[in-house]
Amino acid sequence: MSDNSDDKDNKWMPIATIVAAGITGLLTGGLGLKFYDSWVKAVPVIVQNNDCYPADIYVDGELKMEKLSPNEAQWVIKIPPEQVKIQTCRSDNSVCGKAVDWDLTKKENRLIPIARSNDCPITVSIYNRNCEAQDYYVDNVLIAKALAPNTSVQTSLLPGIHFTKACMPNSSNCASETQINIQPGTPSLEIARGAECPKLYLSPPNNSNQRPRIRTIIPPSPKD
């Protein structure tokens, strides 16, 4: 019986040797080197999407990340620490930016930011400095309804020229239309204080520890 068992073991030895040799060949050959570069040698890289559109990311022409969400979404991918070419494309229309050289041997370069497109909407605040509630229109579209005095609301507008106007709520009693140019860094938009509103003036402090305060009371007229 022992002889037969030895014969069976001997039959399997060539097969085991072939399999082992094949695995060794894969690991030491091209596939093994690719595995080493892609997983063992690779370092984590953060891609930060500051754009308002989803993005596809290519490394040396190979798609590494698809439909990365906008607004600073961050994913981690692994890339060998070497000089590579990074290219980003909009997922919605396949428009691509220029491929740029990126040195991943430096740790400070392992955060890859995607710039914001010039046509992204810009968030602005609309502040009502009037003493009455106002409806606020941009390009004849109602943006803020009955915005209370001394309050604000945020909205998103495309860059470029727009036309705004403020009206008494639910009426055609409107101020003159104003042209504005929305660009990155545009300060908040303001609804002007009406001529019929009480005048503003600084109230003097009661003591040296207080600051002047803004009052909305009409100061008394000087006596003759």
PDB file of N, CA and C in Angstrom, residues 19-37 40:
ATOM      1  N   VAL A  19       2.770  24.354 -11.429  1.00  0.00           N
ATOM      2  CA  VAL A  19       1.943  25.443 -10.889  1.00  0.00           C
ATOM      3  C   VAL A  19       2.803  26.437 -10.126  1.00  0.00           C
ATOM      4  N   ALA A  20       3.683  25.915  -9.282  1.00  0.00           N
ATOM      5  CA  ALA A  20       4.558  26.797  -8.505  1.00  0.00           C
ATOM      6  C   ALA A  20       5.460  27.612  -9.412  1.00  0.00           C
ATOM      7  N   ALA A  21       5.973  26.962 -10.440  1.00  0.00           N
ATOM      8  CA  ALA A  21       6.839  27.674 -11.371  1.00  0.00           C
ATOM      9  C   ALA A  21       6.070  28.754 -12.126  1.00  0.00           C
ATOM     10  N   GLY A  22       4.812  28.433 -12.450  1.00  0.00           N
ATOM     11  CA  GLY A  22       3.995  29.421 -13.155  1.00  0.00           C
ATOM     12  C   GLY A  22       3.710  30.644 -12.301  1.00  0.00           C
ATOM     13  N   ILE A  23       3.376  30.407 -11.023  1.00  0.00           N
ATOM     14  CA  ILE A  23       3.118  31.533 -10.109  1.00  0.00           C
ATOM     15  C   ILE A  23       4.375  32.368  -9.946  1.00  0.00           C
ATOM     16  N   THR A  24       5.505  31.699  -9.779  1.00  0.00           N
ATOM     17  CA  THR A  24       6.778  32.421  -9.637  1.00  0.00           C
ATOM     18  C   THR A  24       7.073  33.248 -10.874  1.00  0.00           C
ATOM     19  N   GLY A  25       6.789  32.677 -12.032  1.00  0.00           N
ATOM     20  CA  GLY A  25       7.022  33.398 -13.285  1.00  0.00           C
ATOM     21  C   GLY A  25       6.150  34.636 -13.398  1.00  0.00           C
ATOM     22  N   LEU A  26       4.874  34.497 -12.980  1.00  0.00           N
ATOM     23  CA  LEU A  26       3.972  35.642 -13.045  1.00  0.00           C
ATOM     24  C   LEU A  26       4.434  36.764 -12.129  1.00  0.00           C
ATOM     25  N   LEU A  27       4.869  36.364 -10.914  1.00  0.00           N
ATOM     26  CA  LEU A  27       5.271  37.375  -9.939  1.00  0.00           C
ATOM     27  C   LEU A  27       6.583  38.045 -10.320  1.00  0.00           C
ATOM     28  N   THR A  28       7.460  37.292 -10.966  1.00  0.00           N
ATOM     29  CA  THR A  28       8.761  37.858 -11.331  1.00  0.00           C
ATOM     30  C   THR A  28       8.765  38.433 -12.734  1.00  0.00           C
ATOM     31  N   GLY A  29       7.725  38.162 -13.505  1.00  0.00           N
ATOM     32  CA  GLY A  29       7.641  38.670 -14.867  1.00  0.00           C
ATOM     33  C   GLY A  29       6.907  39.994 -14.923  1.00  0.00           C
ATOM     34  N   GLY A  30       6.374  40.316 -16.110  1.00  0.00           N
ATOM     35  CA  GLY A  30       5.713  41.588 -16.323  1.00  0.00           C
ATOM     36  C   GLY A  30       4.501  41.787 -15.442  1.00  0.00           C
ATOM     37  N   LEU A  31       3.667  40.728 -15.281  1.00  0.00           N
ATOM     38  CA  LEU A  31       2.474  40.855 -14.450  1.00  0.00           C
ATOM     39  C   LEU A  31       2.842  41.117 -13.005  1.00  0.00           C
ATOM     40  N   GLY A  32       3.872  40.438 -12.540  1.00  0.00           N
ATOM     41  CA  GLY A  32       4.302  40.656 -11.162  1.00  0.00           C
ATOM     42  C   GLY A  32       4.811  42.065 -10.944  1.00  0.00           C
ATOM     43  N   LEU A  33       5.572  42.587 -11.903  1.00  0.00           N
ATOM     44  CA  LEU A  33       6.075  43.950 -11.774  1.00  0.00           C
ATOM     45  C   LEU A  33       4.933  44.959 -11.805  1.00  0.00           C
ATOM     46  N   LYS A  34       3.937  44.682 -12.646  1.00  0.00           N
ATOM     47  CA  LYS A  34       2.780  45.574 -12.704  1.00  0.00           C
ATOM     48  C   LYS A  34       2.022  45.548 -11.384  1.00  0.00           C
ATOM     49  N   PHE A  35       1.860  44.359 -10.807  1.00  0.00           N
ATOM     50  CA  PHE A  35       1.207  44.243  -9.511  1.00  0.00           C
ATOM     51  C   PHE A  35       1.991  45.007  -8.448  1.00  0.00           C
ATOM     52  N   TYR A  36       3.311  44.884  -8.498  1.00  0.00           N
ATOM     53  CA  TYR A  36       4.164  45.559  -7.514  1.00  0.00           C
ATOM     54  C   TYR A  36       4.034  47.075  -7.639  1.00  0.00           C
ATOM     55  N   ASP A  37       4.077  47.563  -8.879  1.00  0.00           N
ATOM     56  CA  ASP A  37       3.970  48.999  -9.091  1.00  0.00           C
ATOM     57  C   ASP A  37       2.597  49.533  -8.691  1.00  0.00           C
ATOM     58  N   VAL A  40       1.878  47.515  -4.351  1.00  0.00           N
ATOM     59  CA  VAL A  40       2.877  47.529  -3.287  1.00  0.00           C
ATOM     60  C   VAL A  40       3.618  48.858  -3.256  1.00  0.00           C
TER      61      VAL A  40
END
